[in-house]
PDB file of C-alpha atoms in Angstrom:
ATOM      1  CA  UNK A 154       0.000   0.000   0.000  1.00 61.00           C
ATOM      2  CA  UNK A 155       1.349   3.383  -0.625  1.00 74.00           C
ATOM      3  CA  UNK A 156       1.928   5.821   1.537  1.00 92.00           C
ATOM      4  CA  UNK A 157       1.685   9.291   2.061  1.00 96.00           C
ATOM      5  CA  UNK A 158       2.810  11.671  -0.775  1.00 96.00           C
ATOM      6  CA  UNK A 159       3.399  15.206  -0.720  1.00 97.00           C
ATOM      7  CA  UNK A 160       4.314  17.335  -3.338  1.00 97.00           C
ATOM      8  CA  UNK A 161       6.363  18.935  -3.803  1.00 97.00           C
ATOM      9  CA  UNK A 162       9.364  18.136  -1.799  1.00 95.00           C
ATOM     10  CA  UNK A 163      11.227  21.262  -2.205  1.00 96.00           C
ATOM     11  CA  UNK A 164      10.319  24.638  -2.864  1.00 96.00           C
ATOM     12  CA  UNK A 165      11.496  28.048  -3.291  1.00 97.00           C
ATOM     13  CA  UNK A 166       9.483  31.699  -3.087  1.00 97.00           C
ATOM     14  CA  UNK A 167       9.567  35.179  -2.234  1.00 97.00           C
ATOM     15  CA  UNK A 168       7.810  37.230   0.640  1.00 97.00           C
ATOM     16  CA  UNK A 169       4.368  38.173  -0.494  1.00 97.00           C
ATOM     17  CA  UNK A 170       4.105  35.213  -3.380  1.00 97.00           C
ATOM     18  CA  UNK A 171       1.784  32.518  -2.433  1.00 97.00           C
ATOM     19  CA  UNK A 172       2.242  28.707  -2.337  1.00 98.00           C
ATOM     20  CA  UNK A 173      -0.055  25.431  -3.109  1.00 98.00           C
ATOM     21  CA  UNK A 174       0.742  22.612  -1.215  1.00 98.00           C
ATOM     22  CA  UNK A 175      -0.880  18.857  -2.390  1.00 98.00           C
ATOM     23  CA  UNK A 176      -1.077  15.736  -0.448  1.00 98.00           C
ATOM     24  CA  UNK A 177      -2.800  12.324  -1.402  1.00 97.00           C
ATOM     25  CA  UNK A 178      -3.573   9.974   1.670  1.00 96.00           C
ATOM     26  CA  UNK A 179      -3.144   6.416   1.898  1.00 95.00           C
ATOM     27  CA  UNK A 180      -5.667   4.651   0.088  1.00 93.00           C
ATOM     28  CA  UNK A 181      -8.889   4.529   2.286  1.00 91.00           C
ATOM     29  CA  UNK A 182      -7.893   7.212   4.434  1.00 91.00           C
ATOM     30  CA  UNK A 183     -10.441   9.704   4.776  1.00 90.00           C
ATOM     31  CA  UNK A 184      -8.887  12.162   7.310  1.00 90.00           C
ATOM     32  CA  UNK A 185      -5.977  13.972   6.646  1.00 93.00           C
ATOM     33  CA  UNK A 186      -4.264  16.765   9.002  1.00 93.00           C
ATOM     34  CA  UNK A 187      -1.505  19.521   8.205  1.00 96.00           C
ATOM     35  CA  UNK A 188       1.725  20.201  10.253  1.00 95.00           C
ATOM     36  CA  UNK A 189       4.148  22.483  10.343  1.00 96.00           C
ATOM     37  CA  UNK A 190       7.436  22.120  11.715  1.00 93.00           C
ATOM     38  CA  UNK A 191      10.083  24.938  12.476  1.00 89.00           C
ATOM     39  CA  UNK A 192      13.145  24.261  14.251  1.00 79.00           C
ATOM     40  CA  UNK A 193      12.369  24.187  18.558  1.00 74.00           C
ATOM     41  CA  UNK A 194       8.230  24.564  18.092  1.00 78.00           C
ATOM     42  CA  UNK A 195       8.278  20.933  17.084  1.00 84.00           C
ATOM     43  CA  UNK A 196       4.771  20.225  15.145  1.00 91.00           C
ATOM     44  CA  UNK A 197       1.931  22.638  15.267  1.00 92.00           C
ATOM     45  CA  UNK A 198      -1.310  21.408  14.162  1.00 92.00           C
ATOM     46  CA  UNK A 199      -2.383  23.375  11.094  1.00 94.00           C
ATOM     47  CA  UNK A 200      -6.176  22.129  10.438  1.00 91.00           C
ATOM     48  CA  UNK A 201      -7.997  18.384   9.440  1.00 91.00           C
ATOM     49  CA  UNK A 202      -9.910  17.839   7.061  1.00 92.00           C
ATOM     50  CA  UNK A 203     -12.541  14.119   6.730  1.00 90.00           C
ATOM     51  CA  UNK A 204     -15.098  13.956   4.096  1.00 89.00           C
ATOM     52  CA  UNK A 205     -14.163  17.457   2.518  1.00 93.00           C
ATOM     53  CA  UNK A 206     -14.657  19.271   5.756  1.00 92.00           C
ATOM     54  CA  UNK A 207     -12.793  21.138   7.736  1.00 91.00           C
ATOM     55  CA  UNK A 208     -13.468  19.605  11.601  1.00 87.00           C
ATOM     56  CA  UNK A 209     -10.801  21.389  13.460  1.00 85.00           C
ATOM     57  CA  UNK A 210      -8.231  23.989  13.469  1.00 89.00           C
ATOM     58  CA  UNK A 211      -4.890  25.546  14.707  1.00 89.00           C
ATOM     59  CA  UNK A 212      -3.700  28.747  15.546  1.00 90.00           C
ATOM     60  CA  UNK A 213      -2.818  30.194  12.481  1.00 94.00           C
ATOM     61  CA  UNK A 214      -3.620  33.065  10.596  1.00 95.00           C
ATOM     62  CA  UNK A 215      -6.327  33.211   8.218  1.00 95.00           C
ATOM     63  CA  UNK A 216      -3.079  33.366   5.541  1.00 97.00           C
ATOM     64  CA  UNK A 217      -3.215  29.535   5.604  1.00 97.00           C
ATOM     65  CA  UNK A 218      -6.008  27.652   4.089  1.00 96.00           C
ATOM     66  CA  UNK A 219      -6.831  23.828   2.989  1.00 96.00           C
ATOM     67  CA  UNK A 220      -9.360  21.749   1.526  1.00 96.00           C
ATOM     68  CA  UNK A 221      -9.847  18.348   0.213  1.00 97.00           C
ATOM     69  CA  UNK A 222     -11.430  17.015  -2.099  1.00 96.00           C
ATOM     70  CA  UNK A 223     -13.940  13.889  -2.750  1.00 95.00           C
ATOM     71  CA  UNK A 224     -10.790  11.133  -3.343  1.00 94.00           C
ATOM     72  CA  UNK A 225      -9.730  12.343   0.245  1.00 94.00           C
ATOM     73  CA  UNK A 226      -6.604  14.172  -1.511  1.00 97.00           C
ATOM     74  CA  UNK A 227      -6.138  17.725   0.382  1.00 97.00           C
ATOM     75  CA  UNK A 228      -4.188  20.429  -0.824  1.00 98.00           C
ATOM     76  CA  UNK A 229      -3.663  23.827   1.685  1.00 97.00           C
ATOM     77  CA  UNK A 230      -2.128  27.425   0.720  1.00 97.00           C
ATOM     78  CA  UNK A 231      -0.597  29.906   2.238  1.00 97.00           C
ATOM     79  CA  UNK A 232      -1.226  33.436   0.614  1.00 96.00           C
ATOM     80  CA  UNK A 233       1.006  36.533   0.746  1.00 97.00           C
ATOM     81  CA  UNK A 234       3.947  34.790   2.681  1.00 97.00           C
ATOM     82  CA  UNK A 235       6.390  35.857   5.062  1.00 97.00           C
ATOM     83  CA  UNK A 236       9.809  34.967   6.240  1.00 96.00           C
ATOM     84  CA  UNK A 237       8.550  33.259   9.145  1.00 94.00           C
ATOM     85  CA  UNK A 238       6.088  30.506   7.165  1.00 96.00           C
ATOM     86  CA  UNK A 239       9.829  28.924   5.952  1.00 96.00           C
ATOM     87  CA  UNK A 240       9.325  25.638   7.499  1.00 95.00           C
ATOM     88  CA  UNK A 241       8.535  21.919   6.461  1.00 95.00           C
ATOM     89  CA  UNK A 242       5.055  21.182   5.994  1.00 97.00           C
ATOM     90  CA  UNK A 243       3.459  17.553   6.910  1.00 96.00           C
ATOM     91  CA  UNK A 244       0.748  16.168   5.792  1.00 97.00           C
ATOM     92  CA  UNK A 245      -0.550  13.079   8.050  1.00 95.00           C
ATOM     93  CA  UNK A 246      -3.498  10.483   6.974  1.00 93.00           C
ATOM     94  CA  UNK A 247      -5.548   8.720   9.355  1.00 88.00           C
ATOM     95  CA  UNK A 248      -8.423   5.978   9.566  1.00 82.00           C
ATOM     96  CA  UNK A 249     -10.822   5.861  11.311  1.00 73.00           C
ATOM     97  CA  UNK A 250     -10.302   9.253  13.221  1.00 63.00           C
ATOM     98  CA  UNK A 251      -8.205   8.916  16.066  1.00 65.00           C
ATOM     99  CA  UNK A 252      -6.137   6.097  14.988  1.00 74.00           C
ATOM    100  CA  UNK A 253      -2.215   6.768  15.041  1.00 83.00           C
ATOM    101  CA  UNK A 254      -1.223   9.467  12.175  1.00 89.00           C
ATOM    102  CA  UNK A 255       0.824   8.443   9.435  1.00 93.00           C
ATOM    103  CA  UNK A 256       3.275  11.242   7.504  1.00 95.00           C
ATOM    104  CA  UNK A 257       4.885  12.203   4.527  1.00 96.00           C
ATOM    105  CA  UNK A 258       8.143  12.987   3.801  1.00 95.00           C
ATOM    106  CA  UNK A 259       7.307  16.900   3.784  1.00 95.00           C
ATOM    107  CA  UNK A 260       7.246  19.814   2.073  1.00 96.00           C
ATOM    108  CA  UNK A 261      10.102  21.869   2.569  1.00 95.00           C
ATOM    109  CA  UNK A 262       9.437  25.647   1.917  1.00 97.00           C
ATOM    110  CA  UNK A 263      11.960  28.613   1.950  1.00 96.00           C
ATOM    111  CA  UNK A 264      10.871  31.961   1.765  1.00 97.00           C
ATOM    112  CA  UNK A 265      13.081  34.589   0.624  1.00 95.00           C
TER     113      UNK A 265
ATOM    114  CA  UNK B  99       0.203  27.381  25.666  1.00 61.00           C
ATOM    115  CA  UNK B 100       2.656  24.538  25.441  1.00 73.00           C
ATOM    116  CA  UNK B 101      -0.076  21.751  26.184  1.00 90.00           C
ATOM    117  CA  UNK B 102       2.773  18.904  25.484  1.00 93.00           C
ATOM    118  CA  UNK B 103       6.513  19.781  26.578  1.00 93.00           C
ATOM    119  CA  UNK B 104       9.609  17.649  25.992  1.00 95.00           C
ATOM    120  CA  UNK B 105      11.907  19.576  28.076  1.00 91.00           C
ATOM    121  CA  UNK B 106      15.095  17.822  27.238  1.00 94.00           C
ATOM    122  CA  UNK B 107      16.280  19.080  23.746  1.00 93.00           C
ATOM    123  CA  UNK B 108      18.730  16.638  22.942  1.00 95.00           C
ATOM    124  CA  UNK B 109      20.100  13.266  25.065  1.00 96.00           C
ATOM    125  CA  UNK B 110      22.904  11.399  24.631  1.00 97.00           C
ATOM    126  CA  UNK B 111      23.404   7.682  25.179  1.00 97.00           C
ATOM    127  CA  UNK B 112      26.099   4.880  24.997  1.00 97.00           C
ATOM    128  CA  UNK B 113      24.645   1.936  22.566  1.00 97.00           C
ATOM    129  CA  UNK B 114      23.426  -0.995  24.515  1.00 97.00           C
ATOM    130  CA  UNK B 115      22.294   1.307  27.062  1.00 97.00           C
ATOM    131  CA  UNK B 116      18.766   2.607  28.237  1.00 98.00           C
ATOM    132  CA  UNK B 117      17.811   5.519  26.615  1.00 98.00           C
ATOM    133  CA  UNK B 118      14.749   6.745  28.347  1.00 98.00           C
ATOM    134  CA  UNK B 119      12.675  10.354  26.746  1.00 98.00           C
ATOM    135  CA  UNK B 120       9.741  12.557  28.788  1.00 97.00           C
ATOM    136  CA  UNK B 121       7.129  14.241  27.949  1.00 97.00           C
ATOM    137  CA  UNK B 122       4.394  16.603  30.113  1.00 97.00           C
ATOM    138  CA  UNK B 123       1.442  17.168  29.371  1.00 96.00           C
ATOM    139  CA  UNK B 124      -0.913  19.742  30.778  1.00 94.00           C
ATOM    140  CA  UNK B 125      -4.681  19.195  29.396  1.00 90.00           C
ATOM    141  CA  UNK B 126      -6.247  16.273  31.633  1.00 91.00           C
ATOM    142  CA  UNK B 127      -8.840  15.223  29.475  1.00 90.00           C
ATOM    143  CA  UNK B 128      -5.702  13.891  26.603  1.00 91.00           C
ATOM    144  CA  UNK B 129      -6.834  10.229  26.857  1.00 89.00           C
ATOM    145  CA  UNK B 130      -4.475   8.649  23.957  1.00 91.00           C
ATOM    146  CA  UNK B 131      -0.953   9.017  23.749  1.00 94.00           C
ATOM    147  CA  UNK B 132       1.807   8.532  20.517  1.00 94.00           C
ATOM    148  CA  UNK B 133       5.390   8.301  20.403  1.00 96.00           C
ATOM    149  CA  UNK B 134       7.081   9.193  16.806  1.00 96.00           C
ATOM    150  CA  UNK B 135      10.511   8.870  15.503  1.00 96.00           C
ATOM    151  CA  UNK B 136      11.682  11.152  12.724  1.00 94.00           C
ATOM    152  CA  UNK B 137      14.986  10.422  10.759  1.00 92.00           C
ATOM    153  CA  UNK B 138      16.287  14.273   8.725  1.00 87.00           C
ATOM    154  CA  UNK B 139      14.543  14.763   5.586  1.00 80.00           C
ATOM    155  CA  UNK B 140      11.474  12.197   5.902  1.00 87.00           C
ATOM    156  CA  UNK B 141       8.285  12.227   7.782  1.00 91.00           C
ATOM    157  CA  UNK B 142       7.227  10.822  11.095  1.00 93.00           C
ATOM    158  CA  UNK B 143       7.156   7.968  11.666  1.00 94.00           C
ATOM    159  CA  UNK B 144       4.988   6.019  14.397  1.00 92.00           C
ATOM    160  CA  UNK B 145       6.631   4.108  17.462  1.00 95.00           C
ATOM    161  CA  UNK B 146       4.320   2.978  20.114  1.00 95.00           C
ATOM    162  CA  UNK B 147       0.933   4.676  21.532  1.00 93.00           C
ATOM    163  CA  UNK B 148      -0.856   4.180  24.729  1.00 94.00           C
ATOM    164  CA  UNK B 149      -4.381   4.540  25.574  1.00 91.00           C
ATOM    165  CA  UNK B 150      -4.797   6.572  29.030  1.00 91.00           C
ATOM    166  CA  UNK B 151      -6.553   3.490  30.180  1.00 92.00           C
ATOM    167  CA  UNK B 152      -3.696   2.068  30.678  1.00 94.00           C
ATOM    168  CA  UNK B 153       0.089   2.282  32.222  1.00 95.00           C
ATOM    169  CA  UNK B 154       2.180   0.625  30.384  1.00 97.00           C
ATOM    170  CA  UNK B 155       2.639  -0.779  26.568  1.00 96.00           C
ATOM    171  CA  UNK B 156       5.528  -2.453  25.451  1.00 97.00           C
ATOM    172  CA  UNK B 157       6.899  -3.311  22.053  1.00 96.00           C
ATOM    173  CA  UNK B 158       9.989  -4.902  21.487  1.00 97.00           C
ATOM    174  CA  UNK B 159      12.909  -2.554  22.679  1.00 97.00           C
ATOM    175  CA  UNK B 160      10.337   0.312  22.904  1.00 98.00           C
ATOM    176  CA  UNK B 161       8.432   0.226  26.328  1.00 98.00           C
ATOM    177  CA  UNK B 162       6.106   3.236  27.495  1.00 98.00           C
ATOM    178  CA  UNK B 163       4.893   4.429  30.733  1.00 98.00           C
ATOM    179  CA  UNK B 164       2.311   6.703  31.703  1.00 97.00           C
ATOM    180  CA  UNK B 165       1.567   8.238  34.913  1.00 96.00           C
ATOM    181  CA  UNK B 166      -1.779  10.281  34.739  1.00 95.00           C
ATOM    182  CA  UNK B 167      -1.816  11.489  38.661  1.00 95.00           C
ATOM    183  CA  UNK B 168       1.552  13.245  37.202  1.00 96.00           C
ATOM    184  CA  UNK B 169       0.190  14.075  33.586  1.00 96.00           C
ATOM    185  CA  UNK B 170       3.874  12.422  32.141  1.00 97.00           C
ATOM    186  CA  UNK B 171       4.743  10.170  30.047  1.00 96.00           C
ATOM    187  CA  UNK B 172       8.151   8.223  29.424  1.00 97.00           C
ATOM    188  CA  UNK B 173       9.791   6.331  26.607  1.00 98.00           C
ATOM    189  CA  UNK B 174      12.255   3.444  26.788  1.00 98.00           C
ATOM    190  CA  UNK B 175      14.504   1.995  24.502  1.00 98.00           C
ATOM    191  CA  UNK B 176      16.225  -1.048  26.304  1.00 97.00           C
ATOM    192  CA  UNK B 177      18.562  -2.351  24.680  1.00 97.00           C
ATOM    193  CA  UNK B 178      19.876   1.932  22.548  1.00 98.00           C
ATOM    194  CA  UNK B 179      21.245   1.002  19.185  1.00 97.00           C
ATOM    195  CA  UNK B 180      22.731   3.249  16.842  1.00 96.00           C
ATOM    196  CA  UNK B 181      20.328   3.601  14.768  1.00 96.00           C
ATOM    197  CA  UNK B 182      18.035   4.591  16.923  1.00 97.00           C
ATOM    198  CA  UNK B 183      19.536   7.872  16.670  1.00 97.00           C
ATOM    199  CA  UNK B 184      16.383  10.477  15.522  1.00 96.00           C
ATOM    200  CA  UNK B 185      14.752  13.373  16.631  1.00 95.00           C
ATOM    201  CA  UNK B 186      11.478  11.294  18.788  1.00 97.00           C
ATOM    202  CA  UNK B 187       8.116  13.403  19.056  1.00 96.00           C
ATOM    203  CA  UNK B 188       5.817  12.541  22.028  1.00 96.00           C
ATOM    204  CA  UNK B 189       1.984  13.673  21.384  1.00 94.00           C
ATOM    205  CA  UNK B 190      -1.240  13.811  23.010  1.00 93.00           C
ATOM    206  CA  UNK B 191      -4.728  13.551  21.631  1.00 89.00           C
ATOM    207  CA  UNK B 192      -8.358  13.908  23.069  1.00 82.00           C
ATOM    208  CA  UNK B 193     -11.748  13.004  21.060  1.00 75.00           C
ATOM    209  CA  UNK B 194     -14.099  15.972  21.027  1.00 71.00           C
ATOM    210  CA  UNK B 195     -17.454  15.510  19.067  1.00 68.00           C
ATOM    211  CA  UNK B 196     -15.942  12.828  17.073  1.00 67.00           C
ATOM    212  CA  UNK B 197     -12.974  14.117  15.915  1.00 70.00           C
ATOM    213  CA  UNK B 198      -9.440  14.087  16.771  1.00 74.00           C
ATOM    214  CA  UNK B 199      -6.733  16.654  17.778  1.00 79.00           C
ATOM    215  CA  UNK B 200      -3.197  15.853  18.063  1.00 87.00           C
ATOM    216  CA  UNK B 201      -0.967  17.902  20.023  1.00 90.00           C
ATOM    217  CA  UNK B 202       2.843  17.372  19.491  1.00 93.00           C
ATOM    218  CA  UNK B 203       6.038  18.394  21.654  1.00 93.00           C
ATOM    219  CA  UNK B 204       9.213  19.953  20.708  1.00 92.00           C
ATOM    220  CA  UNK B 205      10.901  16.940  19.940  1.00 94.00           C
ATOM    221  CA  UNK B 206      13.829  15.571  21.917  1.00 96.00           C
ATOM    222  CA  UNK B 207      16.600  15.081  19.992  1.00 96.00           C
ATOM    223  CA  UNK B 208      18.192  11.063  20.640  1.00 97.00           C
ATOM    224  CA  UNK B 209      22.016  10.655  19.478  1.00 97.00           C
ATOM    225  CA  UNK B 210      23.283   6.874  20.611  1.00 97.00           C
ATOM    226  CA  UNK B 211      26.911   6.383  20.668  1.00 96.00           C
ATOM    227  CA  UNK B 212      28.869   3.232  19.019  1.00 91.00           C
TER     228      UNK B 212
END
């Protein structure tokens, strides 16, 4: 079964550009979650997404933004970006709900 | 609000040895708990959970003990092998209305020594 995959791996932009982040679940997994990871905050829950809703969120501005769709892929932006959103970006699929998350490799994003 | 704290950034340990990572929590009502290992440049991945139901769950070299009177949880690798070196996650979860949130720590930072 595959796993997790997150495109794309690497990417580079500049301060007020915006970015498109895409991640496809394992196969039956209807609940996928966003992470981001900076150096010394470890992971900070971004939002989750099951059935093409949104059931919970993080504390992050309204700058960062997701959705999935109906094959339980989920893609999430971040508009007009700043310095500080230069981290790696996780994307985690889960079933049923609760169950233990499993990652991607990441999205690693540098803003310049 | 910190709700999950490793406090211990990095730890070093001889191979062969006990290597043995902690994790607070703060939020009483976190009722399942997850251990994750992450290797540079690839995701998570998972170790060992534990429901708050019980104390203890052991797998393999990976054993891990919770104590809810002192809202902390511990890890244990018995016997610490090389590659064991990672950066290992410790994170908390509570159901609310049917869903799931997941609340990581800082990571602690595991280097064993040959």
């Amino acid at each position: 079964k595959a796993g997790v995959t997150q495109t794309p791996r690497y990417l580079i932009k500049t301060r007020g550009q915006q970015v498109t982040l895409s991640c496809s679940p394992i196969s039956g997994h209807r609940s996928v979650s966003w992470y981001q990871q900076t150096p010394g905050q470890g992971l900070q829950f971004l939002f989750e997404y099951f059935s093409e809703t949104q059931r919970n969120k993080g504390n992050f501005p309204g700058r960062f933004s997701g959705r999935q769709f109906s094959n339980s892929r989920s893609e999430m932006n971040v508009s007009t970006l700043e310095l500080g959103d230069s981290a790696l970006y996780l994307c985690a699929s889960s079933s049923p709900p609760g169950a233990e998350l499993f990652f991607g490799e990441g999205s690693r994003l540098t803003v310049l | 609000d910190q709700q999950v704290k490793q406090n211990s950034p990095s730890l070093s340990v001889q191979e062969g040895r006990i290597s043995i990572l902690n994790c607070d929590y703060t939020n009483s009502m976190f009722d399942y708990f997850l251990w994750y290992k992450k290797y540079p440049a690839e995701g998570p991945t998972f170790l060992i959970s534990i429901s708050s139901i019980k104390d203890k769950n052991e797998d393999g070299r990976f054993t891990v003990f919770l104590n809810k009177s002192a809202k902390h949880l511990s890890l244990h690798i018995v016997p610490s092998q090389p590659g064991d070196s990672a950066v290992y996650f410790c994170a908390a979860s509570r159901e609310s209305s049917g869903t799931y949130k997941y609340i990581f720590g800082t990571g602690t930072r595991l280097k064993v020594l040959a």
